[in-house]
Short mmCIF file of C-alpha atoms in Angstrom, two decimals:
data_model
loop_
_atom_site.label_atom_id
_atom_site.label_comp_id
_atom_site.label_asym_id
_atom_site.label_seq_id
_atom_site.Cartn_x
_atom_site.Cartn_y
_atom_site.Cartn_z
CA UNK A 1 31.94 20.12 -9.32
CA UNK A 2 34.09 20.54 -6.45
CA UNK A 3 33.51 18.47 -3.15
CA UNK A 4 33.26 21.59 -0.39
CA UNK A 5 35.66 21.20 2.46
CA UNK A 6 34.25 20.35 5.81
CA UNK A 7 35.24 21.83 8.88
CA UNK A 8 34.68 19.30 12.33
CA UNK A 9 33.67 21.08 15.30
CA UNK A 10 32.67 20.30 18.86
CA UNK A 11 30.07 22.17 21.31
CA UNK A 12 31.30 21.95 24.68
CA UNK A 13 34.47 20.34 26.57
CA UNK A 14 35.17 16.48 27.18
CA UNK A 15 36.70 16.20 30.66
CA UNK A 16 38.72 13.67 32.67
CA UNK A 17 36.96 11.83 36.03
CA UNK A 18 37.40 9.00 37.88
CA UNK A 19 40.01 7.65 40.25
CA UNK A 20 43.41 8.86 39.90
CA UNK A 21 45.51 6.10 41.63
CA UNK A 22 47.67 3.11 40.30
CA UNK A 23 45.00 0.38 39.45
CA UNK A 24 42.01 2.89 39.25
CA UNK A 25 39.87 3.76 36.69
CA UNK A 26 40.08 7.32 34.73
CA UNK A 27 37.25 7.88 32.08
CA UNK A 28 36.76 10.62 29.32
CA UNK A 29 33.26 12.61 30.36
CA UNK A 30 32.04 13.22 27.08
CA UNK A 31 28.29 13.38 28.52
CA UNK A 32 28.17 17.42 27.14
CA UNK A 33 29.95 17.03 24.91
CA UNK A 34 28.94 16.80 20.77
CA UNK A 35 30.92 17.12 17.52
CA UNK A 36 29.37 17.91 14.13
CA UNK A 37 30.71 18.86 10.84
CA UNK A 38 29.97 21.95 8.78
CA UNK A 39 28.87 21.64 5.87
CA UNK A 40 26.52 18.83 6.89
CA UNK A 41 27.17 15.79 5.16
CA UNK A 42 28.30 13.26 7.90
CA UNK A 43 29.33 12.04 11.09
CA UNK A 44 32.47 11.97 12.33
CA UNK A 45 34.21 9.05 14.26
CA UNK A 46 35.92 9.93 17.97
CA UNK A 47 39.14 7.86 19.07
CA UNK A 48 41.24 8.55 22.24
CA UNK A 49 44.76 9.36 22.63
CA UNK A 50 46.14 8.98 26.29
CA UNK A 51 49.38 11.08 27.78
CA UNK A 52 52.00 10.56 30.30
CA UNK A 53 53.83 13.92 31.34
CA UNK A 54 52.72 14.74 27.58
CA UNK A 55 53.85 11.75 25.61
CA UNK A 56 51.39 9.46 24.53
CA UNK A 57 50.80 5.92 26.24
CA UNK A 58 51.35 3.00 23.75
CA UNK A 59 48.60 1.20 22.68
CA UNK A 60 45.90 3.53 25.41
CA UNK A 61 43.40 4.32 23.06
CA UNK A 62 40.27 3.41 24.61
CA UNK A 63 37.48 6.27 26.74
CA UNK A 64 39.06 4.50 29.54
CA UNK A 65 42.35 3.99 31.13
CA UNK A 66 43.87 2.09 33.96
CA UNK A 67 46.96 4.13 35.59
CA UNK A 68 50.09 1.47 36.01
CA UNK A 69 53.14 1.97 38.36
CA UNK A 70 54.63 3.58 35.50
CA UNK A 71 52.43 6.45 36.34
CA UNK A 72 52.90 6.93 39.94
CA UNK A 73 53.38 10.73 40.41
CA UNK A 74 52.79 11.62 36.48
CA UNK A 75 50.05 13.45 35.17
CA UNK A 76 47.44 11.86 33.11
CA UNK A 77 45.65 13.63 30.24
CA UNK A 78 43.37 12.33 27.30
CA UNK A 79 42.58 13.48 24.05
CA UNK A 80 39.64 13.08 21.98
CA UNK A 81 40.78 13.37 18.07
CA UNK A 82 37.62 13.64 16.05
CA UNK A 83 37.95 12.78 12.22
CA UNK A 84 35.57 13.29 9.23
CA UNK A 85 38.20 12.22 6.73
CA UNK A 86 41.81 12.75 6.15
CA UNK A 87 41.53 16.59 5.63
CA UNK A 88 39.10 17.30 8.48
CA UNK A 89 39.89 16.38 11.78
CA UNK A 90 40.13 18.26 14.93
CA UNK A 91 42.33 16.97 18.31
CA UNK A 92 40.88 18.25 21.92
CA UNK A 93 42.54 17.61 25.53
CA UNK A 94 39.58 16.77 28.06
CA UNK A 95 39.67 19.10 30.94
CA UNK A 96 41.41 18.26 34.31
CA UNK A 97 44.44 16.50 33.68
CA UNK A 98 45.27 14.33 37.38
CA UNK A 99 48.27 13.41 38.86
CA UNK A 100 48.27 9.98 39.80
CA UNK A 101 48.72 8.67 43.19
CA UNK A 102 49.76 5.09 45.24
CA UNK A 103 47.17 2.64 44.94
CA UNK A 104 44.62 2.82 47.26
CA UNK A 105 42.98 0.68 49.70
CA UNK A 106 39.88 -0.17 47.10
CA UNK A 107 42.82 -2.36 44.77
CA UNK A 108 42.83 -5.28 47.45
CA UNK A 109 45.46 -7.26 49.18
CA UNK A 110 45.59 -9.89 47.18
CA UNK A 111 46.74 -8.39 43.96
CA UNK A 112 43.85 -8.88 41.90
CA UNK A 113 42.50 -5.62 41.77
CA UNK A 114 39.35 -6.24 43.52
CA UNK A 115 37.95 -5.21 47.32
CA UNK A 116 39.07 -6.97 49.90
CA UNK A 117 37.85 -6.96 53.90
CA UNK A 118 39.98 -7.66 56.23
CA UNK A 119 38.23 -9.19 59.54
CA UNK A 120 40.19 -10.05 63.25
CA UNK A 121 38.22 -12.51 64.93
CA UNK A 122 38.33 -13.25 68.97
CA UNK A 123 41.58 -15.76 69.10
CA UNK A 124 43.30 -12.70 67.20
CA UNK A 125 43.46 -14.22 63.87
CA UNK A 126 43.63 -11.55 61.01
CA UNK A 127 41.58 -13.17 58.01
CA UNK A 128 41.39 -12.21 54.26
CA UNK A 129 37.89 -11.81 52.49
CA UNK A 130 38.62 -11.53 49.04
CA UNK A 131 35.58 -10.97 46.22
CA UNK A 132 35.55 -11.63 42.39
CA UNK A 133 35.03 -8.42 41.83
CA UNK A 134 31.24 -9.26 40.83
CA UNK A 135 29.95 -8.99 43.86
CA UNK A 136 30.89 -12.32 45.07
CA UNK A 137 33.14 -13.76 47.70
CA UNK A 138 35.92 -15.98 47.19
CA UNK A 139 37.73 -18.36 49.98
CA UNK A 140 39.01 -16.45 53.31
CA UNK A 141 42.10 -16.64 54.30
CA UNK A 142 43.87 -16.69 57.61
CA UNK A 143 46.97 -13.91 56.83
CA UNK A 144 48.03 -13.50 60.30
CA UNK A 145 47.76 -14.68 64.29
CA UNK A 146 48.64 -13.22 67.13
CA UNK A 147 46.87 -9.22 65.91
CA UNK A 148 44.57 -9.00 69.80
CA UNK A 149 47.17 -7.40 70.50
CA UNK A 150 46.07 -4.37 68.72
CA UNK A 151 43.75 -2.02 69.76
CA UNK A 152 43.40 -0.33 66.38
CA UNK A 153 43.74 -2.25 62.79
CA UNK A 154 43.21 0.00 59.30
CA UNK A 155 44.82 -0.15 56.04
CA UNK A 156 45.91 2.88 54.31
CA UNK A 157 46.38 1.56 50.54
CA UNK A 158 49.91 1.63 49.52
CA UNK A 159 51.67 3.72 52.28
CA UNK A 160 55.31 2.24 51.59
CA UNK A 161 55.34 3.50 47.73
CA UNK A 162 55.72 -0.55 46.50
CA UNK A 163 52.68 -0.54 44.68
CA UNK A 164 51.10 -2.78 47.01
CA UNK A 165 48.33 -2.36 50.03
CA UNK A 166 49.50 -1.98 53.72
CA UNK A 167 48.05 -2.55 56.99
CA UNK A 168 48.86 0.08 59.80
CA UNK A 169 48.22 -1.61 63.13
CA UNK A 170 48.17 0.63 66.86
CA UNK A 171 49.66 -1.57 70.00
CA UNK A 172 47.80 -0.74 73.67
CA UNK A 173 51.56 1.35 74.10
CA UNK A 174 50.44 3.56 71.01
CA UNK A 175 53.30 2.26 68.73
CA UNK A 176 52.02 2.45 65.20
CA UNK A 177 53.18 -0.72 63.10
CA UNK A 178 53.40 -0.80 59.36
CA UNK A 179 52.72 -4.04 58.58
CA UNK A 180 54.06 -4.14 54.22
CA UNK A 181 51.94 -6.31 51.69
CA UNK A 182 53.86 -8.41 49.72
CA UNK A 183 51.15 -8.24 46.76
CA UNK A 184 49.59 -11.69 47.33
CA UNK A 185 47.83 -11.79 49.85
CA UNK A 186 50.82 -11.85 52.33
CA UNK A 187 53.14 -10.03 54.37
CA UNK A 188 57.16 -8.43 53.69
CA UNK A 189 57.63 -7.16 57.08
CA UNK A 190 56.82 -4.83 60.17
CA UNK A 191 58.36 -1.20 60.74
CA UNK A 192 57.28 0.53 63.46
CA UNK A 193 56.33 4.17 61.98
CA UNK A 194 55.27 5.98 65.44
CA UNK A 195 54.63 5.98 68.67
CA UNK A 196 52.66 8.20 71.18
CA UNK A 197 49.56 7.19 69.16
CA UNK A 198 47.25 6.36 71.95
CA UNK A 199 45.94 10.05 71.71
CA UNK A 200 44.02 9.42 68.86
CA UNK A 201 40.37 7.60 69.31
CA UNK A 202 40.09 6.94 65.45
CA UNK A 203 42.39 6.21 62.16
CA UNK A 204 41.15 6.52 59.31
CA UNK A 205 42.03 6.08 55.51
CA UNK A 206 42.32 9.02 53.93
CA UNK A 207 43.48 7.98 50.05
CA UNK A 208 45.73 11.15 48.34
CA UNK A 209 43.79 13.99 50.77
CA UNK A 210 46.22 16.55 49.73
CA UNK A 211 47.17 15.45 45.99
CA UNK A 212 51.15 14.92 46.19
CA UNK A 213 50.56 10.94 45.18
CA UNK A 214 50.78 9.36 47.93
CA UNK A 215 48.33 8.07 50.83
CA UNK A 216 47.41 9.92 54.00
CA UNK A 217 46.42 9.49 57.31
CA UNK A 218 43.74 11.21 58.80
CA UNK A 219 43.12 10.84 63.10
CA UNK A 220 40.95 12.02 65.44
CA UNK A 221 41.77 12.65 68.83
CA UNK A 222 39.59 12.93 71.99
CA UNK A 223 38.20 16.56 71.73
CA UNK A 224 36.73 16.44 68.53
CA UNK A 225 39.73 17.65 66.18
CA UNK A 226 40.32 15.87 62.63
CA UNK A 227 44.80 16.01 62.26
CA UNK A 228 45.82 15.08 58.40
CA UNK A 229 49.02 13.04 58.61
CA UNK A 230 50.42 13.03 55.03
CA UNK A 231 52.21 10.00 53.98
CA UNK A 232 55.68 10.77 52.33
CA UNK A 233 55.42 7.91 50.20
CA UNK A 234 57.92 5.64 52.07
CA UNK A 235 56.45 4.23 55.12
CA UNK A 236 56.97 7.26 56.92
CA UNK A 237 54.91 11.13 57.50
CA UNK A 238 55.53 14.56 56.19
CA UNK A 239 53.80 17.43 58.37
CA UNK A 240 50.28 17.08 60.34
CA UNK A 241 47.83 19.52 60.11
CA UNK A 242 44.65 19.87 62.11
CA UNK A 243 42.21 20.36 59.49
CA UNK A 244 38.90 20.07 61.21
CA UNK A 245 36.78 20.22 64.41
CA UNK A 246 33.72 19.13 66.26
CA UNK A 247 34.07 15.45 64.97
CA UNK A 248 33.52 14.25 68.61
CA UNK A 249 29.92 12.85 67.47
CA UNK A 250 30.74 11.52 64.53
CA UNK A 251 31.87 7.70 63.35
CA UNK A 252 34.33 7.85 59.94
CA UNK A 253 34.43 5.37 57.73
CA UNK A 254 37.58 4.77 55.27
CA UNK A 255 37.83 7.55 52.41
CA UNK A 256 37.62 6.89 48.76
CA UNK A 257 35.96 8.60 45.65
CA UNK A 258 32.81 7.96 46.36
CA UNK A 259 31.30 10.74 44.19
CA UNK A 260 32.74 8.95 40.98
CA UNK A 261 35.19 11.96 40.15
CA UNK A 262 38.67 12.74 41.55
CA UNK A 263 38.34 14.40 45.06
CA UNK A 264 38.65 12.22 47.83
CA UNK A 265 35.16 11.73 50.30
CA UNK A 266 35.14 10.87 53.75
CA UNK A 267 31.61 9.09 55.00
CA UNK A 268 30.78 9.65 58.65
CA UNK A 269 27.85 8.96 60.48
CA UNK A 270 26.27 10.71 63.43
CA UNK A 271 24.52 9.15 66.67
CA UNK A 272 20.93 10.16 65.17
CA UNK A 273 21.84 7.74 62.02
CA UNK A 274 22.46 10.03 59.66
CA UNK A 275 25.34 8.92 56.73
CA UNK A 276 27.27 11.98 56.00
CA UNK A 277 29.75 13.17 52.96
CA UNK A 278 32.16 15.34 52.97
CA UNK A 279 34.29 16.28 50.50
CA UNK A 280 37.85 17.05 49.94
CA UNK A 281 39.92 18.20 46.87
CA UNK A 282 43.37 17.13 46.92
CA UNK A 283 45.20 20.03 48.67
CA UNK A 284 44.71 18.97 52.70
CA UNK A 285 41.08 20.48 53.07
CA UNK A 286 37.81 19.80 53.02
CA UNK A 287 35.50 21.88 50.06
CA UNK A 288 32.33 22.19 51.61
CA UNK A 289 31.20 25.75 51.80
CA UNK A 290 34.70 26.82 51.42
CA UNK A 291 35.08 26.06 55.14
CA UNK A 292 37.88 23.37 56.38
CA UNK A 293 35.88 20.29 57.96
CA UNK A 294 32.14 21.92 57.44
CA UNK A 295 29.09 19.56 56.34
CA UNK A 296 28.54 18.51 53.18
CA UNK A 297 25.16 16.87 53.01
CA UNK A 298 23.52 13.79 54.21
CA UNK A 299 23.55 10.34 52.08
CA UNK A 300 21.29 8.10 54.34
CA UNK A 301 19.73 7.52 57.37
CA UNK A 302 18.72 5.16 59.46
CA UNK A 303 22.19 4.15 60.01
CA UNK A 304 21.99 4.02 63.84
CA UNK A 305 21.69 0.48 63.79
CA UNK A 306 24.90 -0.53 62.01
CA UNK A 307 27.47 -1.48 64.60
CA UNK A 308 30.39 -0.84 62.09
CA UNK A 309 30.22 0.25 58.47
CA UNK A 310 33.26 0.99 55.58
CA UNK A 311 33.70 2.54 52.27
CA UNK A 312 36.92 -0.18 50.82
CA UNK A 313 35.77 0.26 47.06
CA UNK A 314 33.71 -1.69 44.45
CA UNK A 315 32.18 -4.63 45.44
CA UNK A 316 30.22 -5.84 41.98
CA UNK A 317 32.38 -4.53 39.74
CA UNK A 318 30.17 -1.56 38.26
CA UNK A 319 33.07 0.68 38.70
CA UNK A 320 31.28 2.65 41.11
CA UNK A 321 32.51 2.74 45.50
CA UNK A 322 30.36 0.96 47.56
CA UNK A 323 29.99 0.77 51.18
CA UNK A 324 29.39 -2.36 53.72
CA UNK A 325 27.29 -1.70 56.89
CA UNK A 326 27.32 -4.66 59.78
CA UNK A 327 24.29 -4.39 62.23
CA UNK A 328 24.24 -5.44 65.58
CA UNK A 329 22.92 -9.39 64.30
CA UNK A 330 26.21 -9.39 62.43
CA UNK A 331 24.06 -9.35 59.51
CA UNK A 332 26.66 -7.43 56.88
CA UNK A 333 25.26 -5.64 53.84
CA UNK A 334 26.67 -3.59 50.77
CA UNK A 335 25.44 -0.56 49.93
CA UNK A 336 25.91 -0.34 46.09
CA UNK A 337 27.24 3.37 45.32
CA UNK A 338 25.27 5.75 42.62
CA UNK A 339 27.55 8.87 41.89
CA UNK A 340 25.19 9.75 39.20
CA UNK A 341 22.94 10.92 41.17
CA UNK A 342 25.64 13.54 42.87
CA UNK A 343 26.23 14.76 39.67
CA UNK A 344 23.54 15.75 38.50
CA UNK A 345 21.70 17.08 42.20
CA UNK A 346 24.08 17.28 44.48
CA UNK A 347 24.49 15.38 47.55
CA UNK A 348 20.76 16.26 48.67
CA UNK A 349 19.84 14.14 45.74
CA UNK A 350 21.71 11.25 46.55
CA UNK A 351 20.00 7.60 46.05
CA UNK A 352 21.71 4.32 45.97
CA UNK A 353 21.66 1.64 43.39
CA UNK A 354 20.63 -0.49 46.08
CA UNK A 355 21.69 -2.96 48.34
CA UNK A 356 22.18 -6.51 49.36
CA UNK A 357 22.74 -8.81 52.12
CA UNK A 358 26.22 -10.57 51.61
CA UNK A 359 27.23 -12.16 54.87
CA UNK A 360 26.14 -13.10 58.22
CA UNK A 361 28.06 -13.82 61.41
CA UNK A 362 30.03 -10.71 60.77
CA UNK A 363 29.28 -9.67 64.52
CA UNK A 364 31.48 -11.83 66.36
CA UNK A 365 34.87 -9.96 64.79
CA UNK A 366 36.64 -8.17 66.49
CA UNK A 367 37.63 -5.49 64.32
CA UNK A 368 36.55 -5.02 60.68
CA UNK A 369 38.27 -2.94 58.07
#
C-alpha cells in the first residue's frame, strides 16, 4: 500500500530580534511559532538559512547570527526551512528583516567584543576597564593623559565608519574632538568635528536612532530640548533635528537595545529616582504614544542615590544590556537587564535579573562613561 504524502505546515510566523549592528547579536523568535505535518506521522527537523541583500551567508546556519563588517548597511534576513523528508519540506522568511548598522558602543574598545568602561580620574588620566565578558573584570589600562581638559567625555560606538569604537571628547571652548579607536585598545588620531558645543548640558549615545547604519548623537541643551545629530558615517553630521522637550529634569544615560529587540532605548532618570525608558524605532523619533519624546514607562526607582549610572551593554555575557549605577560611596553596581519581562508586560512589568556589586572606589573619577 502506498505511503500517503505529507504536507509540513507551520502555525504562526518566526521573526527576527536582537541587535542589528556589526558585532551584535540577531536571533530567530520562534517562541509562537510551531510546525507539524499532516498526515501525522512525525516530526519535522528546523535548520536556518541566513541572507545578505538576499544571497545566503556561507556557512550561517545557526538560530543565531553575528553581523560582520561585511554587513555594514545590508539587510539581514533568516529563514527557517522545515523538512519531514526529501518530498516535504516547507522554507519561511522570519518577519522583520534589519539593516545593519556601525558597531555600537556595547562591542568595547579593545576589540574583543565585550563592554568596556571608560573612567578619567583627577590627574586627567583616561583609563580602560575591560571585562571577560562573564561578568568579570580584566586589567585597566591607562589609554590616555592629559583628558582634564575636557569638560564632557562619551563614546558614540563607531562614529568614523572603521568598524571600531570612538570617543567624542567637548573642550571648555566647545570644540568637539573625535578621538578614532584603533581597535586595540588604542588611539589613530584626533579630528576636531565641531565647535560651538558649549550650548549643550548633556551628550549622549544614541546607537542607529534613525536607522540609516550609522551612529547618532543625541544633546540636550539648557531649556529642556532633546536635538538628534545624525552621524554620516564618517566622522562627521548630517542634519539635527529637535526631537523632544521638557528633558530639563531628567539625567540620560547612553542608549542601547535594552528591550532585547531592534529599536534603540534611551534610560533617563528623574530627580524623584525614578529609571525611565523610552523608546525609539529607527526613523529619528521616539514611539511612545505616537508622540516625539513622550514617556514610556518607569523601570526602577530608588535611583536618587546613584551619582552617575550607564547603559554600555552586556556585562555577564547573557546576551542581554545591562546597566552600571555608581552611588555617592563610589560603590558601582550592575544592574543585570531582563527584556523578557518587556515582552511579555510591557514596560510596567519590568523586573531585573538582578544585580551585583562589582567595584568600589568608583567615586573619586572624574567622569565615567
Amino acid at each position: 500500500m502506498a505511503v500517503p504524502a505529507r504536507y509540513v505546515y507551520t502555525n504562526g510566523t518566526p521573526r527576527l530580534e536582537g541587535d542589528p549592528t556589526v558585532g551584535g547579536l540577531l536571533k530567530v523568535d520562534i517562541s509562537s511559532t510551531f510546525a507539524y505535518v499532516i498526515p501525522e506521522g512525525g516530526t519535522p527537523a528546523i535548520s536556518y538559512s541566513w541572507t545578505r541583500d538576499g544571497v545566503v551567508i556561507p556557512g550561517a546556519t545557526s538560530i543565531t547570527y553575528r553581523p560582520t563588517s561585511a554587513d555594514l548597511g545590508r539587510v539581514i534576513a533568516a529563514n527557517l526551512i522545515i523538512t519531514y523528508d526529501a518530498e516535504s519540506h516547507l522554507s519561511v522568511q522570519a518577519e522583520n528583516p534589519l539593516r545593519v548598522a556601525a558597531a555600537a558602543r556595547a562591542r568595547g574598545f579593545n576589540g574583543d567584543n565585550t563592554l568596556d568602561i571608560f573612567a578619567r580620574d583627577g590627574s586627567g588620566r583616561l583609563i580602560l576597564y575591560p571585562t571577560d565578558g562573564r561578568g568579570n573584570w580584566q586589567a585597566p589600562q591607562v589609554i590616555g593623559w592629559g583628558w582634564n581638559i575636557f569638560n564632557l567625555l562619551m563614546s558614540p560606538g563607531d562614529f568614523d565608519g572603521d568598524g571600531t569604537v570612538d570617543v567624542l571628547a567637548r573642550d571648555g571652548q566647545g570644540r568637539l574632538f573625535l578621538y578614532q579607536g584603533n581597535g586595540s585598545g588604542g588611539w589613530k588620531r584626533a579630528l576636531q568635528v565641531g565647535q560651538g558645543w558649549d550650548v549643550f548640558k548633556e551628550l549622549t549615545t544614541a546607537g542607529d536612532f534613525n536607522g540609516d547604519g550609522t551612529n547618532d548623537v543625541l544633546a540636550k541643551d539648557a531649556s529642556g530640548s532633546m536635538f538628534l545629530y545624525p552621524g554620516n558615517g564618517r566622522g562627521g553630521w548630517l542634519t539635527p533635528v529637535r526631537i523632544g522637550q521638557g528633558w530639563q529634569d531628567l539625567e540620560t544615560a547612553g542608549a542601547g537595545h535594552f528591550f532585547g529587540d531592534h529599536n534603540v532605548v534611551v534610560l533617563s532618570k528623574d530627580w524623584t529616582g525614578y529609571l525611565q525608558a523610552r523608546n525609539g524605532i529607527r526613523n529619528g523619533w521616539f514611539n511612545d504614544y505616537g508622540i516625539p519624546g513622550s514617556f514610556a514607562g518607569n523601570i526602577g526607582w530608588g535611583w536618587e542615590t546613584v551619582a552617575r549610572f550607564g547603559s554600555v551593554g552586556d556585562f555577564n555575557g547573557d546576551g542581554d544590556y545591562d546597566v552600571y549605577g555608581i552611588d555617592r560611596s563610589g560603590k558601582l553596581t550592575m544592574y543585570l537587564g531582563d527584556p523578557s519581562n518587556v515582552q511579555r508586560r510591557g514596560t510596567l512589568g519590568y523586573r531585573w535579573k538582578g544585580s551585583a556589586v562589582v567595584g568600589w572606589g568608583w567615586g573619586g573619577f572624574t567622569a565615567v562613561f
